[in-house]
Amino acid sequence: MTTKQTIPSDEDLTAFIDGELTAEEAARIEAIVNEDESTAERLEFLARASLPFEQAFAPLLAEAPREKLEAMLAAIPAQPSAKSNSAPAFATRRRFLGALAASLVAGIAIDRAVIGIGRGFSARDENSEWRAVVADYISLYTAETLAGPAPGREEQAAQLASLDEKLGLSLSPEAISLPGIDFRRALLLQYDGKALAQIAYLDPETGPMALCIVKSDAGPKAADLESRKGMNVVYWSSATHAFMLIGHAAAERMSAIASEVRGRVAA
């Protein structure tokens, strides 16, 4: 009879991603990942969550009470571990400060960001992967993230122009307008080495909403609906680009909004 292997903890999976395990431990986790779908999905999520905190949040961390935090960290008692070659929980300061940075900046907008993903952990299709990454990112947004006055038409056009150059589109404020929903900003991000446009809106009824676009050679696809991170996503593609509209509005309303904007943003 085959003995079921113990499912690794998030700490073990993070150490695997960071290359901090022994060859024997890494081989054990790799075997579990290959056999257990839920562990493979968790590993993919943790890999996707490894954002560049140091570069992105350096100004914010510089203002944090570092001495006090270091003292708090030193006061945490070491936990015994059965792994002779592994550090105890919280012994890796990079992980602790990375988690701290994430908690400090949740809900704060980043005007220029890079989202990376290790694609070796999953055989899902390209369009499913990028939608998952975007949903993770948008799930951090709150109404406060997008608070403030809506930019005028000229500023909107200037922001959209920077997207056009990278994506080969011709977007205008009129083309990307959503009925009854305020435009907030257009961001240029990056997914898997490709430019990714994120046009953020604030719906007075349901909060943050975003229209996202990335180049794709997967071919045309009719609009479809899915749910991610508690939000509804309407997605479709043309011959050259993939699109998604994501937000907290009801599925029927999201579909109606996407239907209006779909024909106006074609390449």
Tab-separated table of C-alpha atoms in Angstrom:
chain	number	residue	atom	x	y	z
A	1	MET	CA	0.000	0.000	0.000
A	2	THR	CA	1.331	3.442	-0.971
A	3	THR	CA	1.764	5.887	1.911
A	4	LYS	CA	0.410	9.339	1.166
A	5	GLN	CA	3.092	11.993	1.515
A	6	THR	CA	2.603	14.924	3.876
A	7	ILE	CA	1.396	18.013	2.045
A	8	PRO	CA	4.074	20.726	2.335
A	9	SER	CA	3.287	23.938	4.188
A	10	ASP	CA	3.383	27.410	2.626
A	11	GLU	CA	6.729	27.922	4.380
A	12	ASP	CA	8.116	24.788	2.699
A	13	LEU	CA	6.767	25.851	-0.703
A	14	THR	CA	8.214	29.345	-0.314
A	15	ALA	CA	11.593	27.872	0.591
A	16	PHE	CA	11.346	25.630	-2.499
A	17	ILE	CA	10.672	28.668	-4.714
A	18	ASP	CA	13.549	30.561	-3.103
A	19	GLY	CA	15.978	27.638	-3.566
A	20	GLU	CA	16.567	27.338	0.175
A	21	LEU	CA	15.921	23.576	0.514
A	22	THR	CA	18.358	20.717	0.352
A	23	ALA	CA	18.388	18.660	-2.839
A	24	GLU	CA	16.534	15.846	-1.044
A	25	GLU	CA	13.802	18.146	0.294
A	26	ALA	CA	13.413	19.891	-3.058
A	27	ALA	CA	13.028	16.531	-4.822
A	28	ARG	CA	10.360	15.473	-2.312
A	29	ILE	CA	8.310	18.625	-2.855
A	30	GLU	CA	8.710	18.410	-6.626
A	31	ALA	CA	7.344	14.859	-6.528
A	32	ILE	CA	4.323	15.982	-4.487
A	33	VAL	CA	3.697	18.908	-6.867
A	34	ASN	CA	3.718	16.523	-9.837
A	35	GLU	CA	1.183	14.223	-8.148
A	36	ASP	CA	-1.098	16.602	-6.224
A	37	GLU	CA	-3.012	19.259	-8.181
A	38	SER	CA	-3.928	21.371	-5.128
A	39	THR	CA	-0.282	21.602	-4.072
A	40	ALA	CA	0.725	22.528	-7.634
A	41	GLU	CA	-1.869	25.312	-7.668
A	42	ARG	CA	-0.682	26.608	-4.280
A	43	LEU	CA	2.921	26.589	-5.479
A	44	GLU	CA	1.916	28.537	-8.585
A	45	PHE	CA	0.060	31.110	-6.472
A	46	LEU	CA	3.010	31.615	-4.126
A	47	ALA	CA	5.387	31.946	-7.077
A	48	ARG	CA	3.090	34.512	-8.670
A	49	ALA	CA	2.953	36.445	-5.394
A	50	SER	CA	6.728	36.894	-5.299
A	51	LEU	CA	6.638	40.530	-6.374
A	52	PRO	CA	9.720	42.809	-6.389
A	53	PHE	CA	9.059	44.412	-3.001
A	54	GLU	CA	12.508	45.932	-2.593
A	55	GLN	CA	12.413	47.954	-5.817
A	56	ALA	CA	8.707	48.816	-5.803
A	57	PHE	CA	8.311	49.735	-2.146
A	58	ALA	CA	11.741	51.054	-1.168
A	59	PRO	CA	10.488	54.633	-0.548
A	60	LEU	CA	7.702	53.374	1.704
A	61	LEU	CA	9.949	50.995	3.651
A	62	ALA	CA	12.485	53.784	4.131
A	63	GLU	CA	9.840	55.619	6.158
A	64	ALA	CA	8.865	52.587	8.240
A	65	PRO	CA	10.007	52.300	11.895
A	66	ARG	CA	12.645	49.730	10.971
A	67	GLU	CA	14.451	49.690	14.337
A	68	LYS	CA	11.213	48.949	16.148
A	69	LEU	CA	10.316	46.235	13.639
A	70	GLU	CA	13.757	44.646	13.945
A	71	ALA	CA	13.330	44.600	17.726
A	72	MET	CA	9.930	42.936	17.347
A	73	LEU	CA	11.441	40.362	15.018
A	74	ALA	CA	14.295	39.606	17.429
A	75	ALA	CA	11.775	39.065	20.228
A	76	ILE	CA	10.022	36.257	18.347
A	77	PRO	CA	11.207	32.971	19.884
A	78	ALA	CA	12.811	30.473	17.535
A	79	GLN	CA	10.616	27.508	16.704
A	80	PRO	CA	12.117	24.015	16.832
A	81	SER	CA	12.314	22.289	13.465
A	82	ALA	CA	12.846	18.693	12.464
A	83	LYS	CA	14.814	19.839	9.426
A	84	SER	CA	18.474	19.920	10.346
A	85	ASN	CA	19.425	22.091	7.372
A	86	SER	CA	16.433	24.446	7.369
A	87	ALA	CA	16.035	27.766	9.181
A	88	PRO	CA	13.239	28.054	11.790
A	89	ALA	CA	10.066	29.992	11.064
A	90	PHE	CA	10.658	33.723	10.562
A	91	ALA	CA	14.433	33.229	10.586
A	92	THR	CA	14.613	34.450	7.012
A	93	ARG	CA	14.270	38.206	7.446
A	94	ARG	CA	13.608	38.768	3.746
A	95	ARG	CA	10.353	36.830	4.038
A	96	PHE	CA	9.256	38.737	7.132
A	97	LEU	CA	10.032	42.149	5.662
A	98	GLY	CA	8.458	41.113	2.361
A	99	ALA	CA	5.217	40.246	4.158
A	100	LEU	CA	5.459	43.503	6.071
A	101	ALA	CA	5.885	45.454	2.854
A	102	ALA	CA	2.835	43.752	1.377
A	103	SER	CA	0.704	44.671	4.390
A	104	LEU	CA	1.916	48.268	4.306
A	105	VAL	CA	1.140	48.849	0.671
A	106	ALA	CA	-2.114	46.916	0.219
A	107	GLY	CA	-4.604	49.260	-1.385
A	108	ILE	CA	-1.937	51.822	-2.411
A	109	ALA	CA	-1.771	52.453	-6.174
A	110	ILE	CA	1.479	51.962	-8.071
A	111	ASP	CA	1.659	54.093	-11.210
A	112	ARG	CA	4.220	51.846	-12.904
A	113	ALA	CA	4.415	48.183	-11.995
A	114	VAL	CA	5.772	44.919	-13.283
A	115	ILE	CA	3.894	41.687	-12.715
A	116	GLY	CA	5.901	38.517	-13.357
A	117	ILE	CA	4.852	34.871	-13.274
A	118	GLY	CA	6.734	31.597	-13.381
A	119	ARG	CA	4.859	29.655	-16.034
A	120	GLY	CA	6.606	26.326	-15.465
A	121	PHE	CA	4.210	25.248	-12.722
A	122	SER	CA	1.070	25.016	-14.874
A	123	ALA	CA	-0.059	23.918	-18.293
A	124	ARG	CA	-3.020	26.298	-18.376
A	125	ASP	CA	-3.585	28.313	-21.525
A	126	GLU	CA	-1.951	31.734	-21.900
A	127	ASN	CA	-5.155	33.760	-21.636
A	128	SER	CA	-6.244	31.970	-18.458
A	129	GLU	CA	-2.872	32.691	-16.873
A	130	TRP	CA	-2.881	36.430	-17.524
A	131	ARG	CA	-6.432	36.772	-16.268
A	132	ALA	CA	-5.440	35.033	-13.038
A	133	VAL	CA	-2.513	37.419	-12.528
A	134	VAL	CA	-4.676	40.485	-13.190
A	135	ALA	CA	-7.388	39.232	-10.822
A	136	ASP	CA	-4.811	38.814	-8.042
A	137	TYR	CA	-3.670	42.398	-8.592
A	138	ILE	CA	-7.122	43.993	-8.889
A	139	SER	CA	-8.335	42.162	-5.775
A	140	LEU	CA	-6.047	44.468	-3.745
A	141	TYR	CA	-7.859	47.588	-4.985
A	142	THR	CA	-10.383	49.401	-2.821
A	143	ALA	CA	-12.482	52.491	-3.483
A	144	GLU	CA	-9.819	54.466	-1.594
A	145	THR	CA	-7.162	53.199	-4.023
A	146	LEU	CA	-8.959	55.037	-6.836
A	147	ALA	CA	-10.219	57.999	-4.827
A	148	GLY	CA	-9.801	61.555	-6.075
A	149	PRO	CA	-11.126	63.619	-8.963
A	150	ALA	CA	-11.507	61.970	-12.360
A	151	PRO	CA	-8.976	63.306	-14.905
A	152	GLY	CA	-10.250	65.452	-17.776
A	153	ARG	CA	-10.410	64.337	-21.372
A	154	GLU	CA	-6.981	65.719	-22.315
A	155	GLU	CA	-5.254	63.910	-19.474
A	156	GLN	CA	-7.138	60.715	-20.281
A	157	ALA	CA	-6.027	60.949	-23.900
A	158	ALA	CA	-2.402	61.472	-22.854
A	159	GLN	CA	-2.458	58.412	-20.597
A	160	LEU	CA	-4.075	56.274	-23.287
A	161	ALA	CA	-1.516	57.391	-25.878
A	162	SER	CA	1.262	55.700	-23.904
A	163	LEU	CA	-0.702	52.446	-24.075
A	164	ASP	CA	-1.319	52.765	-27.816
A	165	GLU	CA	2.404	52.936	-28.510
A	166	LYS	CA	3.144	49.672	-26.689
A	167	LEU	CA	0.039	47.724	-27.701
A	168	GLY	CA	-0.515	48.870	-31.264
A	169	LEU	CA	-4.015	50.126	-30.528
A	170	SER	CA	-5.807	53.410	-31.026
A	171	LEU	CA	-7.661	54.075	-27.793
A	172	SER	CA	-9.591	57.279	-27.131
A	173	PRO	CA	-11.462	58.440	-24.014
A	174	GLU	CA	-14.701	57.866	-25.918
A	175	ALA	CA	-13.723	54.325	-26.928
A	176	ILE	CA	-12.964	53.154	-23.392
A	177	SER	CA	-15.718	55.057	-21.570
A	178	LEU	CA	-18.065	52.953	-19.445
A	179	PRO	CA	-21.663	54.074	-18.805
A	180	GLY	CA	-22.091	55.667	-15.386
A	181	ILE	CA	-18.563	54.676	-14.298
A	182	ASP	CA	-15.688	57.130	-13.810
A	183	PHE	CA	-12.334	56.689	-15.569
A	184	ARG	CA	-9.505	56.973	-13.017
A	185	ARG	CA	-6.225	56.162	-14.764
A	186	ALA	CA	-4.512	54.114	-17.445
A	187	LEU	CA	-1.473	52.097	-16.376
A	188	LEU	CA	1.185	50.316	-18.377
A	189	LEU	CA	2.206	47.035	-16.758
A	190	GLN	CA	4.019	43.945	-17.977
A	191	TYR	CA	3.008	40.294	-18.143
A	192	ASP	CA	5.360	37.538	-19.289
A	193	GLY	CA	7.554	40.060	-21.112
A	194	LYS	CA	4.613	41.693	-22.911
A	195	ALA	CA	2.981	45.075	-22.376
A	196	LEU	CA	-0.282	44.920	-20.434
A	197	ALA	CA	-2.700	47.846	-20.339
A	198	GLN	CA	-4.828	48.380	-17.267
A	199	ILE	CA	-7.535	51.038	-17.501
A	200	ALA	CA	-8.948	51.557	-14.014
A	201	TYR	CA	-12.432	52.856	-13.200
A	202	LEU	CA	-14.440	53.538	-10.054
A	203	ASP	CA	-18.032	52.374	-10.129
A	204	PRO	CA	-20.053	54.394	-7.572
A	205	GLU	CA	-22.169	51.308	-6.852
A	206	THR	CA	-19.666	48.448	-6.627
A	207	GLY	CA	-16.170	49.947	-6.434
A	208	PRO	CA	-13.050	49.266	-8.553
A	209	MET	CA	-13.390	48.016	-12.120
A	210	ALA	CA	-10.746	47.551	-14.806
A	211	LEU	CA	-10.453	46.974	-18.532
A	212	CYS	CA	-7.212	45.130	-19.281
A	213	ILE	CA	-5.590	44.384	-22.635
A	214	VAL	CA	-2.576	42.332	-23.706
A	215	LYS	CA	-1.233	41.291	-27.101
A	216	SER	CA	-2.195	37.734	-28.019
A	217	ASP	CA	-1.913	35.496	-31.049
A	218	ALA	CA	-4.442	32.977	-29.736
A	219	GLY	CA	-7.006	34.207	-32.277
A	220	PRO	CA	-10.522	35.669	-32.031
A	221	LYS	CA	-12.802	34.428	-29.254
A	222	ALA	CA	-16.355	35.404	-28.384
A	223	ALA	CA	-17.074	36.972	-25.007
A	224	ASP	CA	-17.292	34.603	-22.055
A	225	LEU	CA	-17.843	35.016	-18.324
A	226	GLU	CA	-15.993	33.662	-15.295
A	227	SER	CA	-15.489	34.457	-11.611
A	228	ARG	CA	-12.091	35.190	-10.034
A	229	LYS	CA	-11.213	36.429	-6.549
A	230	GLY	CA	-14.874	37.181	-5.842
A	231	MET	CA	-15.170	39.354	-8.964
A	232	ASN	CA	-16.881	38.803	-12.296
A	233	VAL	CA	-14.736	38.736	-15.429
A	234	VAL	CA	-15.926	39.129	-19.011
A	235	TYR	CA	-13.164	38.186	-21.455
A	236	TRP	CA	-12.784	38.007	-25.213
A	237	SER	CA	-10.090	38.305	-27.869
A	238	SER	CA	-9.474	39.642	-31.362
A	239	ALA	CA	-6.921	38.403	-33.863
A	240	THR	CA	-4.178	40.400	-32.132
A	241	HIS	CA	-5.248	41.183	-28.541
A	242	ALA	CA	-6.915	39.622	-25.505
A	243	PHE	CA	-9.282	41.709	-23.367
A	244	MET	CA	-10.899	41.376	-19.970
A	245	LEU	CA	-13.313	43.530	-17.972
A	246	ILE	CA	-13.169	42.749	-14.248
A	247	GLY	CA	-15.174	44.155	-11.368
A	248	HIS	CA	-17.514	43.517	-8.457
A	249	ALA	CA	-20.734	44.306	-10.354
A	250	ALA	CA	-23.262	41.547	-11.016
A	251	ALA	CA	-22.544	39.224	-13.924
A	252	GLU	CA	-25.437	40.559	-16.008
A	253	ARG	CA	-24.285	44.158	-15.587
A	254	MET	CA	-20.666	43.275	-16.354
A	255	SER	CA	-21.751	41.496	-19.526
A	256	ALA	CA	-23.837	44.486	-20.609
A	257	ILE	CA	-20.949	46.923	-19.992
A	258	ALA	CA	-18.500	44.685	-21.854
A	259	SER	CA	-20.888	44.418	-24.782
A	260	GLU	CA	-20.924	48.213	-25.117
A	261	VAL	CA	-17.144	48.668	-24.981
A	262	ARG	CA	-16.135	45.573	-26.954
A	263	GLY	CA	-16.775	46.978	-30.402
A	264	ARG	CA	-15.062	50.270	-29.611
A	265	VAL	CA	-11.682	48.885	-28.539
A	266	ALA	CA	-10.972	46.564	-31.467
A	267	ALA	CA	-7.486	46.914	-32.932
